[in-house]
Amino acid sequence: MKIKFKENIYHEVVNGVPMLLNVGNGLIVGLDNEGNEFIKKILNTDIEFDYSQLSYNLKELVTHLDNNNFLEHSFEKSNNEEIAFAYLHITNRCNLNCVGCYSMNDMRNVETDLDIEYIKKSIDYLSEVNIDTVIISGGETLIRTDIGEICRYLKKKKINNVVIITNGTIVNKNILKDIKGFVDTISVSIDTYNENTEGFIRDKGIHNKIIKNIKKMKEYDFNISLLPTLHKYNYKDLQKFVELSKELKTSISFSILTTTNEEPYSSLIFENEDLKGLAKELYYANVPFYNAPVHQSLQATDGCGAGSDMISIGSDGSIYPCHMLMEPSMKLGNIKDKNLIEAKQDKNNEFFRHYTVNDLEGCKNCEVKFLCGGGCRARAFMHTKDIKGKDPYCQMYYSFYMELTNEVKKSI
């Protein structure tokens, strides 16, 4: 038999661990010495193998690779027009003034929201590309009085996972009754773990109100997830946020502050030593991360997914590759006159449609590049003004995956 790998398969050594990485489906296969030598022969020679003469372990390896779409003859469904998840911004209005908010502008609270019919048109287009997850964002999402109608329409169009992001300060029973049964998760942004904690990002004095509203949402049996934003001054308190989630009986996932390195945000940006510390905090806390490529189990990826696996629709209907890249120069069109398939093919999305981590100058020689995928292109753009630039949190990804692969080495 002749074994040929698919084009999206990479053979790499990470922290001394040889592995095969399938960036098409995210799977990673760790290799022992026998398996690694076998794979090197396949990659470097054009010889055929007699399957019956292979050792038991190599037969198991070949079968596993075949069953998981590593090999050329394996059947794999592929549709480049499918999108895994999307941000749907239903308003830009908000009652808070959070530092670093990507939707912040001086006119946000006098802007007109996108009409419900265009919201539904957006959802129709999302349904056409087999979207799995829609994240309803803003502004403050619960400001819209028709939030229930939006959620019901999402479920009518068979959207599997509907998530609402809210700051947790505007909650009433009528809203909760209206969305009950049509939302899978309510994700509550939070900046403090108790009322005495200094909130560096969000307005002061809102902690108790948020906690009270979380408890109110729990009474209606909503699945609640806390969403703290980590920055230079609070990352060492990560475990205290975890304890708060346990106390409230909610899940939790963390966000990392994403903003420019200019004033007034520069003091909140991590230094390299902070990033190493954050990597350890995340690894040992064993909690999910919302907006950075760190995963508690190894996954293969060759990019961040912007403009390919994900898309963002602004509160005016504009379409962007990512919710953190809602810049005029990144605009792919507007939902009023362009569907999502057309938007993905827009000239402004050319880079995201075709790039891999190997195209990033600062990444191509890094051993963890197919684990972090080159990090976040939005953060890189904010800090370097170059979409191919270096993600400023690169050190965190590297340190995190060194910790994780150290554990893998122990099990081999």
PDB file of N, CA and C in Angstrom, residues 296-362:
ATOM      1  N   GLN A 296      -7.085  23.498  26.539  1.00  0.00           N
ATOM      2  CA  GLN A 296      -6.597  22.544  27.527  1.00  0.00           C
ATOM      3  C   GLN A 296      -6.255  21.196  26.910  1.00  0.00           C
ATOM      4  N   SER A 297      -6.777  20.902  25.732  1.00  0.00           N
ATOM      5  CA  SER A 297      -6.344  19.725  24.984  1.00  0.00           C
ATOM      6  C   SER A 297      -5.723  20.216  23.685  1.00  0.00           C
ATOM      7  N   LEU A 298      -4.710  19.527  23.200  1.00  0.00           N
ATOM      8  CA  LEU A 298      -4.014  19.974  22.000  1.00  0.00           C
ATOM      9  C   LEU A 298      -4.939  19.924  20.789  1.00  0.00           C
ATOM     10  N   GLN A 299      -4.974  21.010  20.042  1.00  0.00           N
ATOM     11  CA  GLN A 299      -5.736  21.087  18.803  1.00  0.00           C
ATOM     12  C   GLN A 299      -4.851  21.693  17.728  1.00  0.00           C
ATOM     13  N   ALA A 300      -4.986  21.196  16.512  1.00  0.00           N
ATOM     14  CA  ALA A 300      -4.187  21.711  15.403  1.00  0.00           C
ATOM     15  C   ALA A 300      -4.943  22.812  14.678  1.00  0.00           C
ATOM     16  N   THR A 301      -4.244  23.887  14.369  1.00  0.00           N
ATOM     17  CA  THR A 301      -4.850  24.976  13.605  1.00  0.00           C
ATOM     18  C   THR A 301      -3.762  25.721  12.854  1.00  0.00           C
ATOM     19  N   ASP A 302      -4.113  26.285  11.704  1.00  0.00           N
ATOM     20  CA  ASP A 302      -3.121  27.050  10.946  1.00  0.00           C
ATOM     21  C   ASP A 302      -3.517  28.510  10.788  1.00  0.00           C
ATOM     22  N   GLY A 303      -4.505  28.962  11.559  1.00  0.00           N
ATOM     23  CA  GLY A 303      -4.915  30.362  11.500  1.00  0.00           C
ATOM     24  C   GLY A 303      -5.934  30.662  12.577  1.00  0.00           C
ATOM     25  N   CYS A 304      -6.343  31.922  12.661  1.00  0.00           N
ATOM     26  CA  CYS A 304      -7.270  32.322  13.730  1.00  0.00           C
ATOM     27  C   CYS A 304      -8.726  32.116  13.344  1.00  0.00           C
ATOM     28  N   GLY A 305      -9.005  31.910  12.060  1.00  0.00           N
ATOM     29  CA  GLY A 305     -10.375  31.649  11.621  1.00  0.00           C
ATOM     30  C   GLY A 305     -11.145  32.871  11.162  1.00  0.00           C
ATOM     31  N   ALA A 306     -10.579  34.068  11.349  1.00  0.00           N
ATOM     32  CA  ALA A 306     -11.278  35.281  10.919  1.00  0.00           C
ATOM     33  C   ALA A 306     -11.531  35.240   9.420  1.00  0.00           C
ATOM     34  N   GLY A 307     -12.742  35.593   9.016  1.00  0.00           N
ATOM     35  CA  GLY A 307     -13.081  35.656   7.601  1.00  0.00           C
ATOM     36  C   GLY A 307     -13.247  34.320   6.929  1.00  0.00           C
ATOM     37  N   SER A 308     -13.070  33.241   7.683  1.00  0.00           N
ATOM     38  CA  SER A 308     -13.244  31.902   7.107  1.00  0.00           C
ATOM     39  C   SER A 308     -14.183  31.088   7.984  1.00  0.00           C
ATOM     40  N   ASP A 309     -13.742  30.736   9.198  1.00  0.00           N
ATOM     41  CA  ASP A 309     -14.600  29.992  10.124  1.00  0.00           C
ATOM     42  C   ASP A 309     -15.568  30.904  10.867  1.00  0.00           C
ATOM     43  N   MET A 310     -15.261  32.190  10.891  1.00  0.00           N
ATOM     44  CA  MET A 310     -16.114  33.127  11.617  1.00  0.00           C
ATOM     45  C   MET A 310     -16.353  34.374  10.785  1.00  0.00           C
ATOM     46  N   ILE A 311     -17.367  35.129  11.184  1.00  0.00           N
ATOM     47  CA  ILE A 311     -17.726  36.381  10.513  1.00  0.00           C
ATOM     48  C   ILE A 311     -18.391  37.266  11.554  1.00  0.00           C
ATOM     49  N   SER A 312     -18.412  38.568  11.300  1.00  0.00           N
ATOM     50  CA  SER A 312     -19.048  39.491  12.233  1.00  0.00           C
ATOM     51  C   SER A 312     -19.950  40.456  11.473  1.00  0.00           C
ATOM     52  N   ILE A 313     -21.149  40.660  12.006  1.00  0.00           N
ATOM     53  CA  ILE A 313     -22.099  41.602  11.418  1.00  0.00           C
ATOM     54  C   ILE A 313     -22.298  42.747  12.403  1.00  0.00           C
ATOM     55  N   GLY A 314     -21.981  43.970  11.964  1.00  0.00           N
ATOM     56  CA  GLY A 314     -22.076  45.132  12.831  1.00  0.00           C
ATOM     57  C   GLY A 314     -23.504  45.590  13.043  1.00  0.00           C
ATOM     58  N   SER A 315     -23.684  46.529  13.965  1.00  0.00           N
ATOM     59  CA  SER A 315     -25.028  46.993  14.320  1.00  0.00           C
ATOM     60  C   SER A 315     -25.678  47.802  13.205  1.00  0.00           C
ATOM     61  N   ASP A 316     -24.898  48.185  12.173  1.00  0.00           N
ATOM     62  CA  ASP A 316     -25.463  48.865  11.007  1.00  0.00           C
ATOM     63  C   ASP A 316     -25.592  47.929   9.813  1.00  0.00           C
ATOM     64  N   GLY A 317     -25.296  46.638  10.017  1.00  0.00           N
ATOM     65  CA  GLY A 317     -25.389  45.652   8.953  1.00  0.00           C
ATOM     66  C   GLY A 317     -24.088  45.404   8.213  1.00  0.00           C
ATOM     67  N   SER A 318     -23.039  46.160   8.535  1.00  0.00           N
ATOM     68  CA  SER A 318     -21.751  45.954   7.869  1.00  0.00           C
ATOM     69  C   SER A 318     -21.157  44.604   8.253  1.00  0.00           C
ATOM     70  N   ILE A 319     -20.459  43.989   7.307  1.00  0.00           N
ATOM     71  CA  ILE A 319     -19.892  42.652   7.498  1.00  0.00           C
ATOM     72  C   ILE A 319     -18.375  42.769   7.601  1.00  0.00           C
ATOM     73  N   TYR A 320     -17.795  42.055   8.578  1.00  0.00           N
ATOM     74  CA  TYR A 320     -16.357  42.095   8.813  1.00  0.00           C
ATOM     75  C   TYR A 320     -15.833  40.677   9.043  1.00  0.00           C
ATOM     76  N   PRO A 321     -14.513  40.470   8.889  1.00  0.00           N
ATOM     77  CA  PRO A 321     -13.945  39.133   9.120  1.00  0.00           C
ATOM     78  C   PRO A 321     -14.036  38.681  10.572  1.00  0.00           C
ATOM     79  N   CYS A 322     -14.084  39.657  11.505  1.00  0.00           N
ATOM     80  CA  CYS A 322     -14.000  39.336  12.932  1.00  0.00           C
ATOM     81  C   CYS A 322     -14.582  40.499  13.725  1.00  0.00           C
ATOM     82  N   HIS A 323     -15.117  40.203  14.910  1.00  0.00           N
ATOM     83  CA  HIS A 323     -15.696  41.265  15.736  1.00  0.00           C
ATOM     84  C   HIS A 323     -14.647  42.233  16.262  1.00  0.00           C
ATOM     85  N   MET A 324     -13.368  41.827  16.250  1.00  0.00           N
ATOM     86  CA  MET A 324     -12.307  42.715  16.695  1.00  0.00           C
ATOM     87  C   MET A 324     -11.662  43.469  15.535  1.00  0.00           C
ATOM     88  N   LEU A 325     -12.137  43.217  14.327  1.00  0.00           N
ATOM     89  CA  LEU A 325     -11.596  43.893  13.142  1.00  0.00           C
ATOM     90  C   LEU A 325     -12.690  44.686  12.430  1.00  0.00           C
ATOM     91  N   MET A 326     -13.527  45.351  13.210  1.00  0.00           N
ATOM     92  CA  MET A 326     -14.618  46.128  12.621  1.00  0.00           C
ATOM     93  C   MET A 326     -14.115  47.528  12.284  1.00  0.00           C
ATOM     94  N   GLU A 327     -13.158  47.536  11.355  1.00  0.00           N
ATOM     95  CA  GLU A 327     -12.524  48.753  10.869  1.00  0.00           C
ATOM     96  C   GLU A 327     -12.990  49.020   9.444  1.00  0.00           C
ATOM     97  N   PRO A 328     -13.095  50.289   9.026  1.00  0.00           N
ATOM     98  CA  PRO A 328     -13.522  50.592   7.654  1.00  0.00           C
ATOM     99  C   PRO A 328     -12.707  49.861   6.594  1.00  0.00           C
ATOM    100  N   SER A 329     -11.400  49.736   6.820  1.00  0.00           N
ATOM    101  CA  SER A 329     -10.542  49.086   5.824  1.00  0.00           C
ATOM    102  C   SER A 329     -10.771  47.585   5.736  1.00  0.00           C
ATOM    103  N   MET A 330     -11.462  47.009   6.732  1.00  0.00           N
ATOM    104  CA  MET A 330     -11.706  45.570   6.770  1.00  0.00           C
ATOM    105  C   MET A 330     -13.132  45.206   6.343  1.00  0.00           C
ATOM    106  N   LYS A 331     -13.923  46.197   6.035  1.00  0.00           N
ATOM    107  CA  LYS A 331     -15.331  45.956   5.712  1.00  0.00           C
ATOM    108  C   LYS A 331     -15.479  45.115   4.447  1.00  0.00           C
ATOM    109  N   LEU A 332     -16.365  44.108   4.511  1.00  0.00           N
ATOM    110  CA  LEU A 332     -16.582  43.190   3.394  1.00  0.00           C
ATOM    111  C   LEU A 332     -17.904  43.449   2.677  1.00  0.00           C
ATOM    112  N   GLY A 333     -18.624  44.487   3.074  1.00  0.00           N
ATOM    113  CA  GLY A 333     -19.921  44.781   2.483  1.00  0.00           C
ATOM    114  C   GLY A 333     -20.945  45.018   3.569  1.00  0.00           C
ATOM    115  N   ASN A 334     -22.210  45.018   3.176  1.00  0.00           N
ATOM    116  CA  ASN A 334     -23.302  45.227   4.128  1.00  0.00           C
ATOM    117  C   ASN A 334     -24.403  44.222   3.861  1.00  0.00           C
ATOM    118  N   ILE A 335     -25.006  43.739   4.930  1.00  0.00           N
ATOM    119  CA  ILE A 335     -26.028  42.707   4.834  1.00  0.00           C
ATOM    120  C   ILE A 335     -27.230  43.176   4.008  1.00  0.00           C
ATOM    121  N   LYS A 336     -27.380  44.488   3.863  1.00  0.00           N
ATOM    122  CA  LYS A 336     -28.510  45.028   3.106  1.00  0.00           C
ATOM    123  C   LYS A 336     -28.395  44.730   1.615  1.00  0.00           C
ATOM    124  N   ASP A 337     -27.166  44.555   1.137  1.00  0.00           N
ATOM    125  CA  ASP A 337     -27.002  44.332  -0.302  1.00  0.00           C
ATOM    126  C   ASP A 337     -26.002  43.230  -0.659  1.00  0.00           C
ATOM    127  N   LYS A 338     -25.574  42.452   0.334  1.00  0.00           N
ATOM    128  CA  LYS A 338     -24.604  41.390   0.045  1.00  0.00           C
ATOM    129  C   LYS A 338     -24.807  40.248   1.028  1.00  0.00           C
ATOM    130  N   ASN A 339     -24.842  38.996   0.519  1.00  0.00           N
ATOM    131  CA  ASN A 339     -24.954  37.863   1.434  1.00  0.00           C
ATOM    132  C   ASN A 339     -23.573  37.464   1.941  1.00  0.00           C
ATOM    133  N   LEU A 340     -23.517  36.501   2.841  1.00  0.00           N
ATOM    134  CA  LEU A 340     -22.253  36.170   3.499  1.00  0.00           C
ATOM    135  C   LEU A 340     -21.279  35.452   2.577  1.00  0.00           C
ATOM    136  N   ILE A 341     -21.788  34.670   1.645  1.00  0.00           N
ATOM    137  CA  ILE A 341     -20.907  34.007   0.681  1.00  0.00           C
ATOM    138  C   ILE A 341     -20.211  35.053  -0.181  1.00  0.00           C
ATOM    139  N   GLU A 342     -20.967  36.047  -0.631  1.00  0.00           N
ATOM    140  CA  GLU A 342     -20.382  37.136  -1.416  1.00  0.00           C
ATOM    141  C   GLU A 342     -19.389  37.931  -0.573  1.00  0.00           C
ATOM    142  N   ALA A 343     -19.719  38.133   0.703  1.00  0.00           N
ATOM    143  CA  ALA A 343     -18.829  38.884   1.589  1.00  0.00           C
ATOM    144  C   ALA A 343     -17.501  38.158   1.775  1.00  0.00           C
ATOM    145  N   LYS A 344     -17.548  36.846   1.945  1.00  0.00           N
ATOM    146  CA  LYS A 344     -16.309  36.083   2.120  1.00  0.00           C
ATOM    147  C   LYS A 344     -15.412  36.168   0.892  1.00  0.00           C
ATOM    148  N   GLN A 345     -16.019  36.387  -0.274  1.00  0.00           N
ATOM    149  CA  GLN A 345     -15.258  36.465  -1.518  1.00  0.00           C
ATOM    150  C   GLN A 345     -14.812  37.884  -1.848  1.00  0.00           C
ATOM    151  N   ASP A 346     -15.148  38.843  -0.978  1.00  0.00           N
ATOM    152  CA  ASP A 346     -14.776  40.238  -1.198  1.00  0.00           C
ATOM    153  C   ASP A 346     -13.254  40.390  -1.206  1.00  0.00           C
ATOM    154  N   LYS A 347     -12.766  41.354  -1.977  1.00  0.00           N
ATOM    155  CA  LYS A 347     -11.315  41.562  -2.096  1.00  0.00           C
ATOM    156  C   LYS A 347     -10.672  41.887  -0.747  1.00  0.00           C
ATOM    157  N   ASN A 348     -11.431  42.520   0.158  1.00  0.00           N
ATOM    158  CA  ASN A 348     -10.885  42.837   1.480  1.00  0.00           C
ATOM    159  C   ASN A 348     -10.697  41.599   2.353  1.00  0.00           C
ATOM    160  N   ASN A 349     -11.249  40.466   1.913  1.00  0.00           N
ATOM    161  CA  ASN A 349     -11.101  39.224   2.678  1.00  0.00           C
ATOM    162  C   ASN A 349     -10.079  38.292   2.040  1.00  0.00           C
ATOM    163  N   GLU A 350      -9.380  38.772   1.031  1.00  0.00           N
ATOM    164  CA  GLU A 350      -8.439  37.932   0.289  1.00  0.00           C
ATOM    165  C   GLU A 350      -7.391  37.311   1.207  1.00  0.00           C
ATOM    166  N   PHE A 351      -6.837  38.118   2.099  1.00  0.00           N
ATOM    167  CA  PHE A 351      -5.812  37.608   3.009  1.00  0.00           C
ATOM    168  C   PHE A 351      -6.360  36.489   3.878  1.00  0.00           C
ATOM    169  N   PHE A 352      -7.514  36.709   4.500  1.00  0.00           N
ATOM    170  CA  PHE A 352      -8.060  35.726   5.436  1.00  0.00           C
ATOM    171  C   PHE A 352      -8.525  34.450   4.742  1.00  0.00           C
ATOM    172  N   ARG A 353      -8.891  34.539   3.492  1.00  0.00           N
ATOM    173  CA  ARG A 353      -9.335  33.348   2.761  1.00  0.00           C
ATOM    174  C   ARG A 353      -8.182  32.396   2.474  1.00  0.00           C
ATOM    175  N   HIS A 354      -6.965  32.929   2.395  1.00  0.00           N
ATOM    176  CA  HIS A 354      -5.866  32.102   1.898  1.00  0.00           C
ATOM    177  C   HIS A 354      -4.675  31.952   2.847  1.00  0.00           C
ATOM    178  N   TYR A 355      -4.565  32.796   3.869  1.00  0.00           N
ATOM    179  CA  TYR A 355      -3.332  32.748   4.661  1.00  0.00           C
ATOM    180  C   TYR A 355      -3.285  31.533   5.585  1.00  0.00           C
ATOM    181  N   THR A 356      -2.061  31.107   5.904  1.00  0.00           N
ATOM    182  CA  THR A 356      -1.825  30.155   6.984  1.00  0.00           C
ATOM    183  C   THR A 356      -0.715  30.728   7.856  1.00  0.00           C
ATOM    184  N   VAL A 357      -0.484  30.108   8.986  1.00  0.00           N
ATOM    185  CA  VAL A 357       0.547  30.592   9.902  1.00  0.00           C
ATOM    186  C   VAL A 357       1.923  30.606   9.238  1.00  0.00           C
ATOM    187  N   ASN A 358       2.119  29.786   8.216  1.00  0.00           N
ATOM    188  CA  ASN A 358       3.398  29.782   7.500  1.00  0.00           C
ATOM    189  C   ASN A 358       3.641  31.065   6.721  1.00  0.00           C
ATOM    190  N   ASP A 359       2.594  31.870   6.523  1.00  0.00           N
ATOM    191  CA  ASP A 359       2.737  33.141   5.811  1.00  0.00           C
ATOM    192  C   ASP A 359       3.132  34.281   6.743  1.00  0.00           C
ATOM    193  N   LEU A 360       3.179  34.022   8.038  1.00  0.00           N
ATOM    194  CA  LEU A 360       3.503  35.055   9.013  1.00  0.00           C
ATOM    195  C   LEU A 360       4.985  34.985   9.342  1.00  0.00           C
ATOM    196  N   GLU A 361       5.712  36.035   8.998  1.00  0.00           N
ATOM    197  CA  GLU A 361       7.165  36.030   9.098  1.00  0.00           C
ATOM    198  C   GLU A 361       7.651  35.667  10.498  1.00  0.00           C
ATOM    199  N   GLY A 362       6.989  36.183  11.522  1.00  0.00           N
ATOM    200  CA  GLY A 362       7.435  35.927  12.884  1.00  0.00           C
ATOM    201  C   GLY A 362       7.051  34.571  13.428  1.00  0.00           C
TER     202      GLY A 362
END
